[in-house]
Amino acid sequence: MAERLALFATTARGTEDLLAEELKELGARRIRQDRGGVRFLASLDEALMVCLWSRIAMRVLYPLGEFEAHGAEGLYEAVASVPWEEHLTPETTFAVEATLKDSEHSHTGFVALKVKDAVVDRMRDKMGARPDVDPRNPDVRVVAHLVRERLSLSLDLCGEPLHRRGYRVRPTPAPLKETLAAALLRAAGYTGEEALVDPMCGSGTILIEGGLIARRRAPGIARDFAVEKWPHLGARARELLEDLRADARRNERKVTVPILGFDKDPEALEAARRNVKAAKLAEEIQLEEGDATKLPPLPASGGLLITNPPYGDRLGSGGQKGMKSFYFKLGDSLRAQAGWRVWVLSGNPAFESAFHSRPRSRRDLWNGPIACTLLGYSPRGGTEKSEAPLGAPEEPLNVAAVRPEDEGEEQR
Ligand SMILES: C[S@@+](CC[C@H](N)C(=O)[O-])C[C@H]1O[C@@H](n2cnc3c(N)ncnc32)[C@H](O)[C@@H]1O
């Protein structure tokens, strides 16, 4: 394997620049943003730094090659041309994950099977024995991505995707991915030096990610990575990771800023409590039952108020009026907090006008399949550096279409 690995880290669409920035801080070189990810060069220890420390990347892939693959036979031939004996041994277990886009093949299972057959046959041919498949806990994960007839093959350095930090012990209906929550915090410029509040915290993802930042805790500290089991690199990776983990533990620091979450749903709050405890941040994060439209006054010292309110997608079109009324009240409540920067991730196009304030910055991004907008508002009685300044000066939007008396259904 070359001294510097050419790698590809994946991320939510619309956050590629944030990941590129983070990778630069982690020592990556020749960084190039792509759709849904970032290409970069890294030595093995830099690559392991990325696995351990990236808060935003979802996966770190080691691309093996790109091929034109026509039909089932072409697919098999392309995969069989890869020198798998450089990455596997007959004793190594492996699994194949296939994703398809606009492909002549309609089943990922079929493509994964063809890839598996070609790997096994090549190994048997070159090594006289074949590795076994272990779909649950493989040593090596092969990722096959087929767009039309263009096949990319990679090995996944992480194994379980990086958003699986290990602290989500109690899920709720619409949690943010941990990596996306971290991307929002970076977009909002959160470095752990100021107070943080999520007034609709759900299962607590934004607060926990904020707590990890404030604590300077490596997001991957509680998990291991697939590369540790690779036959040719595993021993070296384990050795390097032992040092990186020890350094990370030594350099954690005390959290000196308040981190506070509210939710009006006791079940969501209970999930948040459990997740916060599993993240070992129970002393750092306070949770209270509360209504975001009637938020109590927060400390005048200010900080970052960041949240993703309900999008209202389960209410149907009849519920849209209620959502607008809710967003209107939310605007009044959040803006009343002097000195607090307000950032909102919204997946409801009606949010921006109903919130009745002009954002200082706007970013389009994807929360899974949902097109969302991240809006940043200056604090009342202050200004802040905008991440993507909008042309017009700050002024209230025309709110004639939205009346607070448009009472609606409860939101969730
Ligand atoms: C989209 S979820 C937030 C998900 C959260 N970011 C997470 O990762 O789990 C929206 C949350 O807003 C809460 N909510 C809705 N209306 C509220 C209100 N008026 N006050 C406080 N919380 C509210 C819901 O209970 C739900 O937990």
Short mmCIF file of C-alpha atoms and ligand atoms in Angstrom, two decimals:
data_model
loop_
_atom_site.label_atom_id
_atom_site.label_comp_id
_atom_site.label_asym_id
_atom_site.label_seq_id
_atom_site.Cartn_x
_atom_site.Cartn_y
_atom_site.Cartn_z
CA MET A 1 0.00 0.00 0.00
CA ALA A 2 1.34 3.47 -0.90
CA GLU A 3 2.83 5.71 1.83
CA ARG A 4 -0.03 8.16 1.49
CA LEU A 5 -3.47 6.69 0.98
CA ALA A 6 -5.90 8.33 -1.43
CA LEU A 7 -9.13 8.31 0.59
CA PHE A 8 -12.72 9.46 0.27
CA ALA A 9 -14.75 10.56 3.29
CA THR A 10 -18.51 10.73 2.85
CA THR A 11 -20.80 13.36 4.38
CA ALA A 12 -24.35 14.71 4.13
CA ARG A 13 -24.84 16.63 0.88
CA GLY A 14 -24.47 20.36 1.51
CA THR A 15 -21.84 19.88 4.23
CA GLU A 16 -18.86 18.96 2.03
CA ASP A 17 -17.06 22.27 2.68
CA LEU A 18 -17.44 21.79 6.44
CA LEU A 19 -15.91 18.31 6.21
CA ALA A 20 -13.10 19.64 3.98
CA GLU A 21 -12.30 22.27 6.64
CA GLU A 22 -12.29 19.64 9.37
CA LEU A 23 -10.08 17.25 7.37
CA LYS A 24 -7.57 20.04 6.84
CA GLU A 25 -7.37 20.58 10.60
CA LEU A 26 -6.81 16.84 11.03
CA GLY A 27 -3.77 16.86 8.76
CA ALA A 28 -5.26 15.64 5.46
CA ARG A 29 -3.66 16.89 2.23
CA ARG A 30 -4.74 17.49 -1.39
CA ILE A 31 -8.32 17.98 -0.21
CA ARG A 32 -10.92 18.04 -2.98
CA GLN A 33 -14.64 18.41 -2.40
CA ASP A 34 -16.90 16.12 -4.35
CA ARG A 35 -20.66 15.54 -4.26
CA GLY A 36 -21.50 13.89 -0.92
CA GLY A 37 -17.88 13.63 0.16
CA VAL A 38 -14.32 14.82 0.14
CA ARG A 39 -11.22 13.24 -1.46
CA PHE A 40 -7.91 13.58 0.32
CA LEU A 41 -4.48 12.08 0.87
CA ALA A 42 -3.39 10.85 4.27
CA SER A 43 -0.70 8.66 5.80
CA LEU A 44 -1.98 5.76 7.89
CA ASP A 45 -1.75 7.70 11.16
CA GLU A 46 -3.48 10.73 9.59
CA ALA A 47 -6.21 8.43 8.26
CA LEU A 48 -6.67 6.99 11.76
CA MET A 49 -6.82 10.53 13.18
CA VAL A 50 -9.69 11.14 10.77
CA CYS A 51 -11.50 7.95 11.87
CA LEU A 52 -11.10 8.84 15.53
CA TRP A 53 -11.59 12.60 15.38
CA SER A 54 -13.83 13.50 12.45
CA ARG A 55 -17.15 14.66 13.84
CA ILE A 56 -18.72 15.17 10.40
CA ALA A 57 -17.55 12.31 8.14
CA MET A 58 -19.94 9.36 7.87
CA ARG A 59 -17.43 6.93 6.38
CA VAL A 60 -13.80 6.85 5.39
CA LEU A 61 -13.28 4.79 2.25
CA TYR A 62 -10.10 3.50 0.61
CA PRO A 63 -10.95 3.40 -3.12
CA LEU A 64 -9.49 0.41 -4.97
CA GLY A 65 -10.51 1.42 -8.45
CA GLU A 66 -13.22 2.51 -10.88
CA PHE A 67 -14.33 0.34 -13.79
CA GLU A 68 -16.79 0.21 -16.67
CA ALA A 69 -18.92 -2.84 -15.88
CA HIS A 70 -21.46 -4.00 -18.47
CA GLY A 71 -23.92 -6.71 -17.48
CA ALA A 72 -23.37 -9.37 -14.85
CA GLU A 73 -20.34 -10.73 -16.68
CA GLY A 74 -18.69 -7.31 -16.93
CA LEU A 75 -19.30 -6.76 -13.22
CA TYR A 76 -17.66 -10.08 -12.36
CA GLU A 77 -14.66 -9.42 -14.65
CA ALA A 78 -14.11 -5.92 -13.21
CA VAL A 79 -14.12 -7.17 -9.63
CA ALA A 80 -11.91 -10.16 -10.46
CA SER A 81 -9.27 -7.79 -11.94
CA VAL A 82 -8.60 -6.25 -8.48
CA PRO A 83 -5.61 -7.78 -6.62
CA TRP A 84 -7.70 -8.88 -3.61
CA GLU A 85 -4.79 -10.99 -2.36
CA GLU A 86 -3.15 -7.65 -1.36
CA HIS A 87 -6.06 -6.87 0.97
CA LEU A 88 -7.38 -10.25 2.15
CA THR A 89 -6.05 -13.63 3.21
CA PRO A 90 -7.94 -16.93 3.16
CA GLU A 91 -8.39 -16.51 6.92
CA THR A 92 -9.89 -13.02 6.66
CA THR A 93 -13.68 -12.70 6.78
CA PHE A 94 -15.31 -10.12 4.55
CA ALA A 95 -18.68 -8.67 3.57
CA VAL A 96 -19.85 -6.77 0.51
CA GLU A 97 -22.18 -3.80 0.61
CA ALA A 98 -23.60 -2.66 -2.72
CA THR A 99 -25.37 0.58 -3.63
CA LEU A 100 -26.91 1.25 -7.03
CA LYS A 101 -27.96 4.35 -8.93
CA ASP A 102 -29.56 4.30 -12.39
CA SER A 103 -28.14 0.80 -12.84
CA GLU A 104 -29.28 -1.93 -15.23
CA HIS A 105 -29.32 -4.19 -12.15
CA SER A 106 -32.30 -3.66 -9.90
CA HIS A 107 -31.18 -5.61 -6.81
CA THR A 108 -28.31 -4.61 -4.55
CA GLY A 109 -28.29 -8.21 -3.30
CA PHE A 110 -27.54 -9.52 -6.79
CA VAL A 111 -24.67 -7.06 -7.29
CA ALA A 112 -23.23 -7.85 -3.84
CA LEU A 113 -23.38 -11.56 -4.67
CA LYS A 114 -21.57 -11.10 -8.01
CA VAL A 115 -18.87 -9.04 -6.29
CA LYS A 116 -18.52 -11.68 -3.59
CA ASP A 117 -18.21 -14.49 -6.17
CA ALA A 118 -15.49 -12.62 -8.07
CA VAL A 119 -13.51 -11.90 -4.87
CA VAL A 120 -13.77 -15.52 -3.71
CA ASP A 121 -12.81 -16.95 -7.11
CA ARG A 122 -9.81 -14.66 -7.45
CA MET A 123 -8.62 -15.53 -3.95
CA ARG A 124 -9.02 -19.26 -4.57
CA ASP A 125 -7.15 -18.90 -7.83
CA LYS A 126 -4.25 -16.87 -6.38
CA MET A 127 -4.03 -18.27 -2.83
CA GLY A 128 -5.44 -21.77 -3.18
CA ALA A 129 -8.14 -21.09 -0.57
CA ARG A 130 -11.03 -18.68 -0.15
CA PRO A 131 -11.97 -16.26 2.64
CA ASP A 132 -15.35 -16.66 4.34
CA VAL A 133 -18.16 -14.16 4.29
CA ASP A 134 -19.32 -12.73 7.63
CA PRO A 135 -22.13 -10.26 7.01
CA ARG A 136 -22.37 -9.20 10.68
CA ASN A 137 -18.86 -8.68 11.89
CA PRO A 138 -16.46 -8.94 8.95
CA ASP A 139 -12.75 -8.15 9.14
CA VAL A 140 -12.92 -6.32 5.80
CA ARG A 141 -15.91 -4.45 4.37
CA VAL A 142 -15.97 -4.09 0.60
CA VAL A 143 -18.13 -1.24 -0.70
CA ALA A 144 -19.36 -1.53 -4.31
CA HIS A 145 -21.02 1.57 -5.72
CA LEU A 146 -22.54 1.24 -9.17
CA VAL A 147 -23.75 4.36 -10.99
CA ARG A 148 -25.15 3.33 -14.39
CA GLU A 149 -22.25 1.15 -15.62
CA ARG A 150 -19.52 2.84 -13.59
CA LEU A 151 -18.41 0.63 -10.72
CA SER A 152 -16.35 1.98 -7.80
CA LEU A 153 -14.85 -0.48 -5.36
CA SER A 154 -13.56 0.60 -1.95
CA LEU A 155 -12.64 -0.78 1.43
CA ASP A 156 -14.29 0.87 4.42
CA LEU A 157 -11.75 1.86 7.09
CA CYS A 158 -14.40 2.46 9.74
CA GLY A 159 -16.75 -0.52 9.61
CA GLU A 160 -19.89 0.73 11.32
CA PRO A 161 -20.55 4.24 9.94
CA LEU A 162 -18.98 7.00 12.02
CA HIS A 163 -22.32 8.43 13.14
CA ARG A 164 -22.63 5.35 15.34
CA ARG A 165 -20.75 6.88 18.25
CA GLY A 166 -22.20 4.31 20.63
CA TYR A 167 -24.27 6.67 22.80
CA ARG A 168 -27.66 6.37 21.13
CA VAL A 169 -29.14 3.82 23.48
CA ARG A 170 -32.73 5.10 23.26
CA PRO A 171 -33.86 6.21 19.77
CA THR A 172 -36.74 8.62 19.11
CA PRO A 173 -38.83 8.99 15.94
CA ALA A 174 -36.86 11.69 14.07
CA PRO A 175 -33.33 11.96 15.48
CA LEU A 176 -30.63 13.84 13.62
CA LYS A 177 -27.61 11.80 12.62
CA GLU A 178 -24.79 12.53 15.04
CA THR A 179 -22.50 13.53 12.15
CA LEU A 180 -25.10 15.98 10.79
CA ALA A 181 -25.61 17.53 14.24
CA ALA A 182 -21.83 18.03 14.43
CA ALA A 183 -21.86 19.63 10.97
CA LEU A 184 -24.58 22.08 12.07
CA LEU A 185 -22.52 23.05 15.11
CA ARG A 186 -19.46 23.66 12.95
CA ALA A 187 -21.50 25.73 10.50
CA ALA A 188 -22.71 27.81 13.47
CA GLY A 189 -19.10 28.26 14.61
CA TYR A 190 -19.57 26.38 17.90
CA THR A 191 -16.22 25.64 19.55
CA GLY A 192 -17.37 24.79 23.06
CA GLU A 193 -16.44 28.18 24.49
CA GLU A 194 -19.99 29.49 24.89
CA ALA A 195 -23.29 28.33 26.36
CA LEU A 196 -25.40 26.02 24.20
CA VAL A 197 -29.17 25.54 24.25
CA ASP A 198 -31.42 23.28 22.16
CA PRO A 199 -35.01 24.23 23.01
CA MET A 200 -36.46 21.19 21.17
CA CYS A 201 -33.73 18.70 21.88
CA GLY A 202 -35.56 15.42 21.13
CA SER A 203 -33.09 12.61 21.86
CA GLY A 204 -30.37 15.17 22.63
CA THR A 205 -28.11 14.72 19.59
CA ILE A 206 -27.13 18.39 19.13
CA LEU A 207 -26.47 18.81 22.85
CA ILE A 208 -24.38 15.66 23.06
CA GLU A 209 -22.32 16.61 20.00
CA GLY A 210 -21.89 20.10 21.53
CA GLY A 211 -20.85 18.48 24.81
CA LEU A 212 -18.26 16.33 23.03
CA ILE A 213 -16.85 19.46 21.36
CA ALA A 214 -16.76 21.39 24.64
CA ARG A 215 -15.10 18.43 26.38
CA ARG A 216 -12.60 18.10 23.47
CA ARG A 217 -13.56 14.44 23.41
CA ALA A 218 -12.80 12.39 20.29
CA PRO A 219 -16.17 11.32 18.84
CA GLY A 220 -14.81 7.83 18.05
CA ILE A 221 -13.20 7.23 21.43
CA ALA A 222 -15.73 4.58 22.50
CA ARG A 223 -15.60 2.45 19.34
CA ASP A 224 -13.20 0.51 17.20
CA PHE A 225 -12.57 0.63 13.43
CA ALA A 226 -12.56 -2.03 10.72
CA VAL A 227 -9.02 -1.17 9.66
CA GLU A 228 -7.81 -2.60 12.99
CA LYS A 229 -8.72 -6.04 11.64
CA TRP A 230 -7.23 -5.71 8.16
CA PRO A 231 -4.71 -8.49 7.61
CA HIS A 232 -1.85 -6.34 6.33
CA LEU A 233 -2.42 -3.06 8.16
CA GLY A 234 -4.31 -4.14 11.28
CA ALA A 235 -1.39 -4.63 13.66
CA ARG A 236 0.14 -1.25 12.76
CA ALA A 237 -3.28 0.44 12.93
CA ARG A 238 -3.94 -0.99 16.41
CA GLU A 239 -0.58 0.22 17.63
CA LEU A 240 -1.10 3.73 16.25
CA LEU A 241 -4.66 3.90 17.55
CA GLU A 242 -3.56 2.94 21.03
CA ASP A 243 -1.37 6.05 21.11
CA LEU A 244 -4.00 8.26 19.47
CA ARG A 245 -6.66 7.12 21.96
CA ALA A 246 -4.35 7.65 24.93
CA ASP A 247 -3.49 11.17 23.69
CA ALA A 248 -7.17 11.92 23.16
CA ARG A 249 -8.05 10.82 26.72
CA ARG A 250 -5.21 12.86 28.20
CA ASN A 251 -6.24 15.99 26.38
CA GLU A 252 -9.91 16.05 27.37
CA ARG A 253 -10.84 19.11 29.39
CA LYS A 254 -13.57 20.19 31.76
CA VAL A 255 -16.67 21.78 30.31
CA THR A 256 -17.00 25.31 31.66
CA VAL A 257 -20.10 26.47 29.76
CA PRO A 258 -23.74 25.58 30.42
CA ILE A 259 -25.33 23.11 27.97
CA LEU A 260 -29.08 22.96 28.30
CA GLY A 261 -31.92 21.19 26.51
CA PHE A 262 -35.71 21.46 26.60
CA ASP A 263 -38.43 19.34 25.08
CA LYS A 264 -42.12 19.28 25.76
CA ASP A 265 -42.37 15.51 25.24
CA PRO A 266 -41.44 13.55 28.40
CA GLU A 267 -40.61 10.45 26.33
CA ALA A 268 -38.15 12.34 24.14
CA LEU A 269 -36.64 13.83 27.27
CA GLU A 270 -36.24 10.41 28.85
CA ALA A 271 -34.46 9.20 25.67
CA ALA A 272 -32.21 12.28 25.83
CA ARG A 273 -31.38 11.55 29.48
CA ARG A 274 -30.37 7.99 28.66
CA ASN A 275 -28.32 9.02 25.65
CA VAL A 276 -26.58 11.79 27.60
CA LYS A 277 -25.71 9.28 30.32
CA ALA A 278 -24.40 6.77 27.76
CA ALA A 279 -22.26 9.57 26.28
CA LYS A 280 -20.84 10.18 29.79
CA LEU A 281 -22.01 13.78 29.71
CA ALA A 282 -24.63 13.65 32.47
CA GLU A 283 -22.79 16.26 34.55
CA GLU A 284 -22.30 18.59 31.61
CA ILE A 285 -25.79 18.60 30.05
CA GLN A 286 -28.97 19.71 31.83
CA LEU A 287 -32.37 18.67 30.50
CA GLU A 288 -35.76 20.11 31.40
CA GLU A 289 -39.31 19.68 30.25
CA GLY A 290 -40.36 22.92 28.57
CA ASP A 291 -42.17 24.59 25.72
CA ALA A 292 -39.89 26.26 23.18
CA THR A 293 -42.56 28.84 22.39
CA LYS A 294 -42.50 29.95 26.04
CA LEU A 295 -38.81 29.69 26.77
CA PRO A 296 -37.75 31.08 30.19
CA PRO A 297 -35.18 33.90 30.01
CA LEU A 298 -31.71 32.46 29.33
CA PRO A 299 -28.54 33.95 30.88
CA ALA A 300 -27.85 37.40 29.45
CA SER A 301 -24.25 36.33 28.81
CA GLY A 302 -25.66 34.75 25.63
CA GLY A 303 -24.51 31.81 23.57
CA LEU A 304 -25.74 29.56 20.78
CA LEU A 305 -29.41 28.56 20.55
CA ILE A 306 -29.61 25.83 17.94
CA THR A 307 -32.39 23.43 17.10
CA ASN A 308 -34.25 21.44 14.50
CA PRO A 309 -37.95 21.95 15.03
CA PRO A 310 -40.56 19.48 13.80
CA TYR A 311 -41.01 19.67 10.03
CA GLY A 312 -44.68 18.76 10.29
CA ASP A 313 -44.43 16.07 7.60
CA ARG A 314 -46.68 13.72 9.50
CA LEU A 315 -49.46 16.27 9.87
CA GLY A 316 -50.50 16.26 6.19
CA SER A 317 -51.46 19.45 4.36
CA GLY A 318 -54.18 20.28 6.93
CA GLY A 319 -51.46 20.67 9.55
CA GLN A 320 -49.44 23.22 7.61
CA LYS A 321 -51.46 26.14 9.01
CA GLY A 322 -50.73 24.91 12.52
CA MET A 323 -47.03 24.57 11.72
CA LYS A 324 -46.87 28.18 10.48
CA SER A 325 -48.50 29.40 13.64
CA PHE A 326 -46.06 27.32 15.70
CA TYR A 327 -43.04 28.69 13.79
CA PHE A 328 -44.38 32.23 14.26
CA LYS A 329 -44.56 31.79 18.04
CA LEU A 330 -41.17 30.11 18.04
CA GLY A 331 -39.73 33.17 16.27
CA ASP A 332 -41.07 35.46 18.99
CA SER A 333 -39.83 33.19 21.77
CA LEU A 334 -36.30 32.57 20.46
CA ARG A 335 -35.67 36.12 19.34
CA ALA A 336 -36.66 37.43 22.78
CA GLN A 337 -33.40 35.99 24.17
CA ALA A 338 -30.99 38.92 24.03
CA GLY A 339 -27.40 38.02 23.18
CA TRP A 340 -28.20 34.54 21.81
CA ARG A 341 -27.33 33.55 18.25
CA VAL A 342 -30.21 31.50 16.84
CA TRP A 343 -29.62 28.70 14.32
CA VAL A 344 -32.39 26.53 12.95
CA LEU A 345 -32.34 23.49 10.68
CA SER A 346 -35.68 23.40 8.95
CA GLY A 347 -37.12 20.89 6.53
CA ASN A 348 -40.37 22.81 6.08
CA PRO A 349 -40.29 25.45 3.30
CA ALA A 350 -42.87 27.49 5.26
CA PHE A 351 -40.50 27.95 8.18
CA GLU A 352 -38.49 30.93 7.00
CA SER A 353 -41.34 33.37 6.43
CA ALA A 354 -43.35 32.12 9.41
CA PHE A 355 -40.34 32.65 11.71
CA HIS A 356 -40.59 36.31 10.59
CA SER A 357 -36.97 37.37 10.75
CA ARG A 358 -34.34 37.77 8.08
CA PRO A 359 -31.53 35.23 8.47
CA ARG A 360 -27.92 36.36 8.32
CA SER A 361 -26.93 33.14 6.58
CA ARG A 362 -28.48 30.25 4.77
CA ARG A 363 -27.20 26.82 3.74
CA ASP A 364 -29.09 24.15 1.81
CA LEU A 365 -28.30 20.63 2.93
CA TRP A 366 -29.80 17.17 3.08
CA ASN A 367 -30.97 15.42 6.23
CA GLY A 368 -31.10 11.93 4.70
CA PRO A 369 -33.68 12.20 1.92
CA ILE A 370 -35.12 15.51 3.20
CA ALA A 371 -34.01 18.79 1.63
CA CYS A 372 -33.41 21.21 4.50
CA THR A 373 -32.17 24.73 5.11
CA LEU A 374 -29.89 25.78 7.92
CA LEU A 375 -30.65 29.37 8.86
CA GLY A 376 -28.50 31.53 11.09
CA TYR A 377 -29.85 34.65 12.84
CA SER A 378 -27.85 37.37 14.57
CA PRO A 379 -28.38 37.84 18.28
CA ARG A 380 -30.80 40.52 19.36
CA GLY A 381 -28.76 43.60 20.24
CA GLY A 382 -25.59 42.30 18.52
CA THR A 383 -24.04 41.00 15.32
CA GLU A 384 -22.09 37.93 14.37
CA LYS A 385 -19.93 36.84 11.51
CA SER A 386 -22.16 35.30 8.89
CA GLU A 387 -21.15 31.99 7.24
CA ALA A 388 -22.91 32.86 3.97
CA PRO A 389 -24.00 36.49 4.15
CA LEU A 390 -27.23 37.44 2.49
CA GLY A 391 -27.38 40.68 0.57
CA ALA A 392 -30.12 42.55 2.39
CA PRO A 393 -29.76 44.15 5.84
CA GLU A 394 -31.51 42.50 8.76
CA GLU A 395 -35.17 43.41 8.88
CA PRO A 396 -38.41 41.62 9.71
CA LEU A 397 -40.01 39.75 6.82
CA ASN A 398 -43.51 40.53 5.71
CA VAL A 399 -45.60 38.49 8.07
CA ALA A 400 -49.02 39.49 6.81
CA ALA A 401 -49.72 35.94 5.68
CA VAL A 402 -49.09 34.48 9.11
CA ARG A 403 -51.18 35.33 12.13
CA PRO A 404 -50.38 34.07 15.60
CA GLU A 405 -54.06 33.39 16.12
CA ASP A 406 -53.84 30.68 13.42
CA GLU A 407 -53.86 28.13 16.21
CA GLY A 408 -53.07 24.63 15.06
CA GLU A 409 -52.46 21.10 16.18
CA GLU A 410 -49.75 20.14 18.59
CA GLN A 411 -46.43 19.68 16.88
CA ARG A 412 -44.15 16.69 16.94
C1 LIG B 1 -37.28 16.90 14.90
S1 LIG B 1 -37.35 16.56 16.60
C2 LIG B 1 -35.76 16.99 17.19
C3 LIG B 1 -34.81 15.86 17.03
C4 LIG B 1 -33.52 16.05 17.77
N1 LIG B 1 -32.67 17.04 17.13
C5 LIG B 1 -32.80 14.72 17.89
O1 LIG B 1 -31.71 14.57 17.33
O2 LIG B 1 -33.35 13.80 18.49
C6 LIG B 1 -38.33 17.85 17.21
C7 LIG B 1 -38.56 17.82 18.69
O3 LIG B 1 -39.29 18.99 19.04
C8 LIG B 1 -40.12 18.69 20.15
N2 LIG B 1 -41.15 19.74 20.24
C9 LIG B 1 -42.21 19.98 19.42
N3 LIG B 1 -42.87 21.08 19.82
C10 LIG B 1 -42.21 21.56 20.90
C11 LIG B 1 -42.39 22.67 21.76
N4 LIG B 1 -43.41 23.54 21.58
N5 LIG B 1 -41.52 22.86 22.76
C12 LIG B 1 -40.49 21.99 22.98
N6 LIG B 1 -40.27 20.92 22.21
C13 LIG B 1 -41.11 20.70 21.18
C14 LIG B 1 -40.63 17.29 19.84
O4 LIG B 1 -41.08 16.67 21.03
C15 LIG B 1 -39.40 16.65 19.20
O5 LIG B 1 -38.66 15.96 20.19
#
